[in-house]
Short mmCIF file of C-alpha atoms in Angstrom, two decimals:
data_model
loop_
_atom_site.label_atom_id
_atom_site.label_comp_id
_atom_site.label_asym_id
_atom_site.label_seq_id
_atom_site.Cartn_x
_atom_site.Cartn_y
_atom_site.Cartn_z
CA MET A 1 -165.39 -133.39 34.13
CA LEU A 2 -166.94 -133.82 30.36
CA ARG A 3 -167.52 -137.57 31.28
CA ALA A 4 -169.65 -139.92 29.02
CA LEU A 5 -172.06 -140.97 32.04
CA CYS A 6 -175.12 -143.06 30.85
CA CYS A 7 -178.38 -142.32 31.54
CA LEU A 8 -179.44 -144.96 34.02
CA ILE A 9 -178.76 -144.67 37.70
CA ALA A 10 -176.76 -148.05 38.35
CA LEU A 11 -174.82 -150.17 35.82
CA PRO A 12 -173.95 -153.62 35.84
CA LEU A 13 -170.36 -154.30 37.44
CA VAL A 14 -168.08 -156.32 34.46
CA VAL A 15 -165.75 -158.13 35.70
CA LEU A 16 -162.82 -158.22 32.64
CA SER A 17 -160.92 -161.53 32.56
CA PHE A 18 -157.54 -160.78 31.59
CA ALA A 19 -154.43 -163.03 31.09
CA ALA A 20 -153.54 -163.20 34.82
CA PRO A 21 -151.57 -160.04 34.85
CA ALA A 22 -150.51 -160.38 38.31
CA ALA A 23 -149.55 -163.88 38.49
CA ALA A 24 -148.10 -164.36 34.73
CA GLN A 25 -146.26 -160.79 35.28
CA ASN A 26 -143.90 -159.23 37.64
CA LYS A 27 -145.11 -155.91 38.52
CA ALA A 28 -141.97 -154.69 38.79
CA ALA A 29 -140.83 -155.57 35.65
CA VAL A 30 -143.82 -153.91 34.05
CA GLN A 31 -143.12 -150.82 36.55
CA LYS A 32 -139.77 -150.45 34.53
CA GLN A 33 -141.56 -150.62 31.25
CA PHE A 34 -143.63 -147.90 32.19
CA GLU A 35 -140.59 -145.71 33.07
CA THR A 36 -139.34 -146.73 30.03
CA TRP A 37 -142.48 -145.62 27.84
CA LEU A 38 -142.42 -142.54 29.87
CA ASP A 39 -139.24 -141.83 28.72
CA GLN A 40 -139.11 -142.63 25.50
CA THR A 41 -142.90 -141.96 24.44
CA VAL A 42 -144.69 -139.53 26.33
CA TRP A 43 -141.56 -137.20 26.93
CA PRO A 44 -140.78 -136.66 23.51
CA GLN A 45 -144.26 -135.57 23.11
CA ALA A 46 -144.49 -133.56 25.94
CA GLN A 47 -141.45 -131.51 25.29
CA ARG A 48 -142.88 -130.71 21.72
CA LYS A 49 -146.12 -128.93 23.47
CA GLY A 50 -143.46 -126.88 25.51
CA VAL A 51 -143.04 -128.87 28.93
CA SER A 52 -139.71 -128.53 30.61
CA ARG A 53 -137.87 -131.72 31.96
CA GLN A 54 -138.04 -130.23 35.15
CA THR A 55 -142.02 -130.16 35.06
CA PHE A 56 -141.66 -133.95 33.62
CA ARG A 57 -139.58 -135.52 36.09
CA ALA A 58 -141.73 -133.53 39.07
CA ALA A 59 -145.22 -134.47 37.84
CA PHE A 60 -143.34 -138.09 37.34
CA ASN A 61 -141.45 -138.36 40.79
CA GLY A 62 -142.29 -141.21 42.97
CA VAL A 63 -145.15 -142.56 40.68
CA GLN A 64 -146.15 -146.12 40.34
CA LEU A 65 -148.66 -147.70 38.03
CA ASN A 66 -151.90 -147.85 39.85
CA TRP A 67 -153.23 -151.55 39.21
CA ASP A 68 -156.58 -150.75 40.78
CA LEU A 69 -157.95 -148.97 38.18
CA PRO A 70 -160.34 -150.32 35.83
CA ASP A 71 -160.17 -151.51 32.24
CA LEU A 72 -156.15 -151.95 32.17
CA VAL A 73 -154.55 -154.04 29.86
CA PRO A 74 -151.07 -155.09 31.01
CA PRO A 75 -148.17 -155.55 28.27
CA GLY A 76 -148.55 -159.25 26.67
CA THR A 77 -152.41 -159.69 27.88
CA LYS A 78 -155.21 -158.56 25.36
CA PRO A 79 -158.81 -157.65 27.25
CA GLN A 80 -160.96 -160.50 26.77
CA THR A 81 -165.04 -161.10 26.90
CA PRO A 82 -166.36 -160.65 30.32
CA LYS A 83 -166.33 -164.34 31.69
CA ARG A 84 -168.99 -162.93 34.18
CA GLN A 85 -171.63 -160.53 34.46
CA ARG A 86 -172.70 -159.74 37.90
CA GLN A 87 -176.11 -158.61 36.31
CA ALA A 88 -176.89 -155.30 38.14
CA GLU A 89 -180.48 -153.77 38.16
CA PHE A 90 -181.01 -149.94 36.96
CA GLY A 91 -183.41 -148.52 39.40
CA SER A 92 -186.31 -145.90 38.70
CA PRO A 93 -185.22 -142.57 36.82
CA GLY A 94 -186.52 -140.87 40.08
CA LYS A 95 -183.76 -142.35 42.42
CA TYR A 96 -181.42 -139.93 40.48
CA PHE A 97 -183.61 -137.24 42.28
CA ASN A 98 -183.29 -138.62 45.99
CA ARG A 99 -183.92 -136.45 48.54
CA GLY A 100 -180.57 -135.92 50.12
CA SER A 101 -178.93 -135.04 46.66
CA LEU A 102 -181.81 -132.60 46.14
CA ASP A 103 -181.87 -130.80 49.18
CA GLY A 104 -177.97 -130.68 49.95
CA ALA A 105 -177.57 -129.11 46.32
CA THR A 106 -180.39 -127.03 47.31
CA ARG A 107 -178.98 -125.93 50.73
CA VAL A 108 -175.46 -125.24 49.62
CA GLY A 109 -176.24 -123.84 46.91
CA ARG A 110 -177.63 -121.22 48.32
CA THR A 111 -175.43 -120.22 50.66
CA MET A 112 -172.83 -120.34 47.56
CA MET A 113 -175.21 -117.93 45.35
CA LYS A 114 -174.74 -115.60 48.01
CA ARG A 115 -171.06 -116.15 49.11
CA HIS A 116 -170.20 -115.80 45.30
CA ALA A 117 -172.98 -113.54 43.77
CA THR A 118 -169.79 -111.46 41.90
CA ALA A 119 -168.20 -113.93 40.31
CA LEU A 120 -171.64 -115.63 39.55
CA ALA A 121 -172.56 -111.84 37.89
CA GLN A 122 -169.57 -111.71 36.00
CA ALA A 123 -169.22 -115.08 34.48
CA GLU A 124 -173.11 -114.53 33.25
CA ALA A 125 -172.26 -110.97 31.98
CA ARG A 126 -169.40 -112.59 29.78
CA THR A 127 -171.50 -115.93 28.92
CA GLY A 128 -175.17 -115.50 29.16
CA VAL A 129 -174.85 -118.29 31.60
CA PRO A 130 -177.19 -117.83 34.92
CA GLY A 131 -175.43 -118.25 37.92
CA ARG A 132 -178.16 -121.03 38.91
CA ILE A 133 -176.83 -123.26 36.09
CA VAL A 134 -173.26 -122.96 37.14
CA LEU A 135 -174.41 -124.06 40.77
CA GLY A 136 -176.41 -126.84 39.66
CA ILE A 137 -173.22 -128.25 37.78
CA TRP A 138 -170.63 -127.19 40.39
CA GLY A 139 -172.84 -128.82 43.13
CA ARG A 140 -173.07 -132.15 41.03
CA GLU A 141 -169.55 -132.76 40.18
CA SER A 142 -168.17 -132.07 43.29
CA GLY A 143 -170.06 -130.98 46.10
CA TYR A 144 -169.19 -126.85 45.59
CA GLY A 145 -165.89 -128.25 46.02
CA GLN A 146 -166.29 -130.02 49.40
CA VAL A 147 -166.17 -133.43 47.84
CA PRO A 148 -162.27 -134.80 48.22
CA ILE A 149 -160.51 -135.38 45.09
CA LYS A 150 -157.76 -137.38 45.71
CA HIS A 151 -156.11 -139.17 43.14
CA ASP A 152 -152.75 -138.09 41.30
CA VAL A 153 -153.47 -137.55 38.03
CA PHE A 154 -150.20 -138.09 36.58
CA GLN A 155 -150.30 -141.33 38.24
CA VAL A 156 -154.18 -142.03 36.90
CA LEU A 157 -153.53 -140.86 33.28
CA GLY A 158 -149.72 -142.49 33.49
CA THR A 159 -151.30 -145.54 34.01
CA LYS A 160 -154.32 -145.59 31.69
CA GLY A 161 -151.76 -144.30 28.64
CA PHE A 162 -149.56 -146.79 29.34
CA MET A 163 -151.97 -149.69 29.94
CA SER A 164 -155.57 -149.52 29.38
CA THR A 165 -158.43 -150.20 26.20
CA ARG A 166 -158.20 -146.36 25.30
CA ALA A 167 -154.69 -145.64 25.82
CA PRO A 168 -154.27 -143.27 23.31
CA TYR A 169 -157.29 -141.12 24.63
CA PHE A 170 -155.46 -141.26 27.87
CA THR A 171 -152.33 -140.31 26.60
CA ALA A 172 -153.18 -137.33 25.00
CA GLU A 173 -155.07 -136.04 28.38
CA LEU A 174 -151.45 -136.99 30.13
CA ILE A 175 -149.81 -134.67 27.57
CA ALA A 176 -152.41 -131.96 28.57
CA ALA A 177 -152.15 -132.46 32.24
CA LEU A 178 -148.46 -131.80 32.09
CA GLN A 179 -149.20 -128.78 29.91
CA ILE A 180 -151.18 -127.71 32.73
CA ALA A 181 -148.44 -127.98 35.18
CA GLN A 182 -146.25 -126.46 32.93
CA ALA A 183 -148.37 -123.39 32.73
CA GLY A 184 -148.42 -123.25 36.48
CA HIS A 185 -152.15 -123.03 37.17
CA ALA A 186 -151.73 -125.24 40.11
CA PRO A 187 -148.88 -126.64 41.70
CA SER A 188 -148.38 -130.73 40.78
CA GLY A 189 -149.27 -131.30 44.48
CA ALA A 190 -152.37 -129.91 44.12
CA MET A 191 -153.31 -131.62 40.91
CA LYS A 192 -155.67 -133.87 42.16
CA SER A 193 -158.34 -135.70 40.03
CA SER A 194 -160.84 -138.45 39.92
CA TRP A 195 -159.95 -142.31 39.05
CA ALA A 196 -160.61 -141.29 35.33
CA GLY A 197 -158.02 -138.47 35.39
CA ALA A 198 -160.99 -135.57 35.57
CA LEU A 199 -159.77 -132.42 37.26
CA GLY A 200 -160.57 -130.32 40.02
CA GLN A 201 -164.22 -128.73 41.33
CA PRO A 202 -165.92 -128.57 37.42
CA GLN A 203 -164.44 -132.54 36.83
CA PHE A 204 -162.72 -131.21 33.10
CA MET A 205 -160.36 -133.37 31.38
CA PRO A 206 -157.05 -132.04 30.84
CA THR A 207 -157.87 -131.23 27.38
CA ASN A 208 -161.17 -129.98 27.99
CA PHE A 209 -159.14 -127.21 30.73
CA LEU A 210 -156.70 -126.34 28.22
CA LYS A 211 -159.89 -125.28 25.89
CA TYR A 212 -162.22 -123.93 28.22
CA ALA A 213 -160.62 -123.17 31.85
CA ALA A 214 -161.06 -119.38 32.56
CA ASP A 215 -159.34 -116.99 35.23
CA GLY A 216 -162.12 -115.63 37.50
CA ASP A 217 -160.09 -113.88 39.57
CA GLY A 218 -157.65 -112.12 37.79
CA ASP A 219 -154.34 -113.83 39.17
CA ARG A 220 -153.60 -115.00 34.97
CA HIS A 221 -154.22 -118.51 36.27
CA ALA A 222 -157.19 -120.95 36.03
CA ASP A 223 -156.77 -122.51 39.34
CA ILE A 224 -159.96 -125.01 39.24
CA TRP A 225 -158.75 -126.97 42.35
CA ARG A 226 -158.67 -124.11 44.92
CA SER A 227 -160.41 -121.26 43.64
CA GLU A 228 -163.79 -120.62 43.11
CA ALA A 229 -164.19 -117.65 41.24
CA ASP A 230 -162.16 -119.42 38.91
CA THR A 231 -164.33 -122.69 39.08
CA ILE A 232 -167.49 -120.41 38.30
CA ALA A 233 -165.93 -119.02 34.92
CA SER A 234 -164.50 -122.11 33.39
CA ILE A 235 -167.94 -123.58 34.16
CA ALA A 236 -169.87 -120.62 32.30
CA ASN A 237 -167.22 -120.18 29.67
CA TYR A 238 -167.77 -124.25 29.01
CA LEU A 239 -171.29 -124.10 28.59
CA GLY A 240 -171.26 -120.78 26.59
CA LYS A 241 -168.40 -121.87 24.44
CA HIS A 242 -171.20 -125.23 23.33
CA GLY A 243 -173.58 -122.50 22.74
CA TRP A 244 -175.41 -122.04 25.82
CA GLN A 245 -178.58 -119.56 24.51
CA LYS A 246 -178.93 -116.50 26.57
CA GLY A 247 -181.88 -115.74 27.76
CA ARG A 248 -183.60 -118.94 27.04
CA ASP A 249 -184.60 -121.42 29.83
CA TRP A 250 -183.15 -124.85 29.91
CA GLY A 251 -186.90 -126.39 30.03
CA PHE A 252 -190.16 -126.65 31.59
CA GLU A 253 -192.20 -129.33 33.23
CA VAL A 254 -195.37 -130.12 31.53
CA THR A 255 -198.30 -131.87 31.21
CA VAL A 256 -198.54 -134.10 27.93
CA PRO A 257 -202.32 -135.20 27.20
CA ALA A 258 -202.88 -138.61 26.06
CA SER A 259 -203.81 -137.33 22.61
CA VAL A 260 -200.09 -136.29 22.43
CA SER A 261 -197.93 -139.41 21.83
CA CYS A 262 -194.91 -140.01 23.80
CA THR A 263 -193.40 -141.12 20.69
CA LEU A 264 -192.61 -137.69 19.85
CA GLU A 265 -189.88 -137.66 22.12
CA GLY A 266 -186.19 -136.43 21.30
CA PRO A 267 -183.89 -134.02 20.17
CA ASP A 268 -184.79 -134.54 15.86
CA GLN A 269 -188.17 -133.75 16.61
CA GLY A 270 -188.13 -130.12 17.71
CA LYS A 271 -191.39 -127.85 17.42
CA ARG A 272 -191.85 -124.13 18.16
CA ILE A 273 -193.16 -124.24 21.78
CA SER A 274 -196.04 -122.41 20.63
CA ASP A 275 -196.75 -125.74 18.59
CA TRP A 276 -196.62 -128.13 21.70
CA GLN A 277 -198.56 -125.46 23.40
CA ALA A 278 -201.70 -126.02 20.29
CA MET A 279 -201.60 -129.66 20.83
CA GLY A 280 -202.20 -129.68 24.48
CA ILE A 281 -199.45 -129.19 26.21
CA THR A 282 -199.17 -127.08 29.34
CA ARG A 283 -196.98 -126.03 31.95
CA ILE A 284 -197.82 -127.68 35.37
CA GLY A 285 -199.54 -125.36 37.67
CA GLY A 286 -201.48 -123.62 35.36
CA LYS A 287 -198.61 -121.05 34.50
CA ALA A 288 -197.92 -119.46 31.26
CA PHE A 289 -194.98 -120.07 28.93
CA PRO A 290 -193.10 -116.89 29.12
CA ALA A 291 -193.71 -115.13 25.57
CA HIS A 292 -190.20 -115.10 24.33
CA GLU A 293 -190.31 -119.06 24.55
CA LEU A 294 -193.13 -119.29 22.56
CA ARG A 295 -191.33 -118.46 19.53
CA GLY A 296 -188.36 -120.90 20.20
CA GLU A 297 -187.86 -124.29 19.33
CA GLY A 298 -188.44 -126.93 21.90
CA PHE A 299 -188.04 -130.66 22.61
CA LEU A 300 -190.42 -133.25 24.43
CA LEU A 301 -188.52 -135.07 27.03
CA MET A 302 -189.87 -138.04 29.01
CA PRO A 303 -187.14 -139.67 30.82
CA ALA A 304 -189.49 -142.28 32.17
CA GLY A 305 -191.98 -142.32 29.28
CA ARG A 306 -195.46 -142.24 31.02
CA ASN A 307 -194.32 -143.52 34.11
CA GLY A 308 -193.10 -140.04 34.97
CA PRO A 309 -192.58 -136.24 34.91
CA ALA A 310 -192.74 -134.65 31.59
CA PHE A 311 -190.47 -131.37 30.18
CA ILE A 312 -190.43 -129.32 26.98
CA VAL A 313 -186.91 -128.40 26.91
CA THR A 314 -184.91 -126.02 24.98
CA PRO A 315 -181.73 -126.37 22.91
CA ASN A 316 -179.89 -125.17 26.36
CA PHE A 317 -181.01 -128.25 27.82
CA TYR A 318 -178.73 -130.46 25.49
CA VAL A 319 -176.15 -127.69 25.93
CA LEU A 320 -175.92 -128.92 29.56
CA LYS A 321 -175.81 -133.04 28.22
CA ASP A 322 -172.52 -131.76 26.34
CA TYR A 323 -171.22 -131.18 29.58
CA ASN A 324 -172.48 -134.94 30.42
CA MET A 325 -174.45 -137.14 28.31
CA SER A 326 -177.54 -138.03 30.37
CA ASP A 327 -180.72 -136.76 30.69
CA LEU A 328 -180.95 -137.18 33.96
CA TYR A 329 -177.71 -135.54 34.59
CA ALA A 330 -178.85 -132.38 32.46
CA LEU A 331 -182.30 -132.70 34.39
CA PHE A 332 -180.89 -132.44 37.72
CA VAL A 333 -178.74 -129.74 37.26
CA GLY A 334 -181.44 -127.59 35.69
CA HIS A 335 -183.78 -128.23 38.16
CA VAL A 336 -181.52 -127.87 41.23
CA GLY A 337 -180.51 -124.39 39.72
CA ASP A 338 -184.30 -123.69 39.58
CA ARG A 339 -184.57 -124.86 42.88
CA ILE A 340 -181.71 -122.38 44.42
CA GLN A 341 -182.77 -119.27 42.62
CA TYR A 342 -186.47 -119.89 42.75
CA GLY A 343 -187.49 -121.81 45.56
CA MET A 344 -189.23 -124.44 43.57
CA GLY A 345 -190.22 -127.77 44.85
CA ASP A 346 -190.18 -131.25 43.36
CA PHE A 347 -191.54 -132.32 40.18
CA SER A 348 -195.48 -131.84 40.23
CA GLY A 349 -195.44 -135.47 38.46
CA LYS A 350 -194.23 -138.58 40.21
CA TRP A 351 -191.76 -141.23 38.95
CA GLY A 352 -193.53 -144.55 38.58
CA ALA A 353 -191.95 -147.70 40.18
CA VAL A 354 -190.20 -148.92 36.84
CA GLY A 355 -186.82 -149.87 36.11
CA GLY A 356 -185.46 -153.02 38.06
CA LEU A 357 -184.73 -154.73 34.89
CA TYR A 358 -181.39 -156.20 33.80
CA ARG A 359 -179.25 -154.20 31.26
CA SER A 360 -178.82 -157.74 29.30
CA ASP A 361 -182.79 -157.49 29.01
CA VAL A 362 -183.12 -154.15 27.74
CA ALA A 363 -180.63 -155.00 25.22
CA GLN A 364 -182.39 -158.04 24.17
CA MET A 365 -185.46 -155.96 23.71
CA GLN A 366 -183.14 -153.46 22.05
CA ARG A 367 -182.14 -156.07 19.38
CA ALA A 368 -185.81 -157.38 18.67
CA LEU A 369 -186.84 -153.79 17.98
CA GLU A 370 -183.50 -153.26 15.52
CA GLU A 371 -184.68 -156.40 13.93
CA MET A 372 -188.05 -154.77 12.78
CA GLY A 373 -186.22 -151.71 11.89
CA HIS A 374 -186.25 -149.50 14.46
CA ASP A 375 -183.42 -146.98 15.36
CA VAL A 376 -182.91 -147.56 18.93
CA GLY A 377 -179.66 -145.86 19.22
CA GLY A 378 -177.55 -149.33 19.50
CA ALA A 379 -178.13 -152.00 21.96
CA ASP A 380 -176.36 -151.34 24.77
CA GLY A 381 -178.92 -152.07 27.29
CA LEU A 382 -179.82 -148.15 28.77
CA PRO A 383 -183.27 -146.91 27.54
CA GLY A 384 -182.11 -143.72 26.28
CA PHE A 385 -185.03 -141.74 23.95
CA LYS A 386 -184.54 -143.37 20.86
CA THR A 387 -185.14 -146.86 22.80
CA ARG A 388 -188.39 -144.94 24.34
CA ARG A 389 -189.43 -143.58 22.10
CA SER A 390 -188.95 -147.04 19.52
CA ILE A 391 -190.75 -149.15 22.31
CA GLY A 392 -193.91 -146.55 22.40
CA ARG A 393 -193.70 -146.79 18.49
CA TRP A 394 -194.25 -150.54 18.25
CA GLN A 395 -196.39 -150.43 21.59
CA GLU A 396 -198.71 -148.23 19.41
CA ALA A 397 -198.27 -150.76 15.72
CA THR A 398 -199.74 -153.64 18.15
CA GLY A 399 -202.68 -152.52 20.01
CA ARG A 400 -200.80 -151.19 23.15
CA PRO A 401 -200.98 -148.21 25.25
CA ALA A 402 -197.75 -146.74 24.73
CA THR A 403 -195.51 -146.33 27.75
CA CYS A 404 -192.37 -145.55 25.88
CA PHE A 405 -190.51 -147.38 28.70
CA PRO A 406 -188.80 -150.92 28.78
CA GLU A 407 -190.87 -153.31 31.14
CA ALA A 408 -190.63 -156.67 31.65
CA SER A 409 -193.56 -158.11 30.48
CA MET A 410 -192.03 -156.41 27.30
CA LYS A 411 -189.35 -159.06 26.77
CA ALA A 412 -191.54 -162.24 25.74
CA ALA A 413 -193.74 -160.29 23.75
CA LEU A 414 -190.73 -158.77 21.41
CA SER A 415 -189.39 -162.20 21.04
CA ARG A 416 -192.46 -163.63 19.43
#
């Protein structure tokens, strides 16, 4: 799935308060409204896209609204400001790279590399995307197809298209799911999704399936539910269409000397890798940067500021972020791929004991930085690269050592 996941490990659980939908409304009556909406709103749109009445009826046969999905706005109600927020802490970025996840994705990935060597090689020949990168994404998204995907996509997207905070978006995804069923890529009973409507082993939203799903086994269908070859071809096709640069790596772990400011992080501050090297940045373990990479553009990435490993990443790293908008996700995928193919171990740099702040605390810091004129990328409580480097710039301007990561002591200092 092309999910817009955030950069942090744990998010606060937000309990939205609606106008007591279960008590104020009869769910049976709402179900009838849903069925009317399907017939009068969804069906005409689906028909214009070539969906048959038979396919439409099969998709919604016996489908009931799923009242357990998040962000629902039943008819006659309005979403309200959360009355209560359980302020879950976010942990150290290092928790994303826990032992079980890394070892499991690596171990099974090596088996899959051998089992699907032909499909991986064919996908790389067509797109330029290395097989190890495809495996990294496949493992992260669905455990190489081993993680059960249980939801009925038509129930999920129907419910969210009918009554959610992003109803138009999910309605468009619902129409796309019906087009997929019409084309026969998978029987309707096999079209299982996540709770958000993401499909199959690569976790594509339906509109992305229509754009990027590929036939890897030659049967003229892109079955990302049951076909490993189609799954591999689809992931590679997505990355290729999003600009993967053939022959370039995703990035390299590096040592950043104290003379190089952590405020230089970000995709808008790129330099040739040879220039980063001239500033004193070196690969870990004494390795040299590949000669062909020295001429290419690279970007400083410090996901925990000075409290963790540092990297020089290439434009391909940001192609991985097009799959999932998280620095940690893209880093995990690239790292697992390297472990699978090259037998690499853990990062050389150690993740520090940072994190443990509430998102509201980080948001308060962000608002204070904004008032000073810093661009933090929005006061959302998530310390992305703009927030990290803004913290570093504030630290440097106030005579503090630049760590480029939020710390509890900064809250009071920024409020002065």
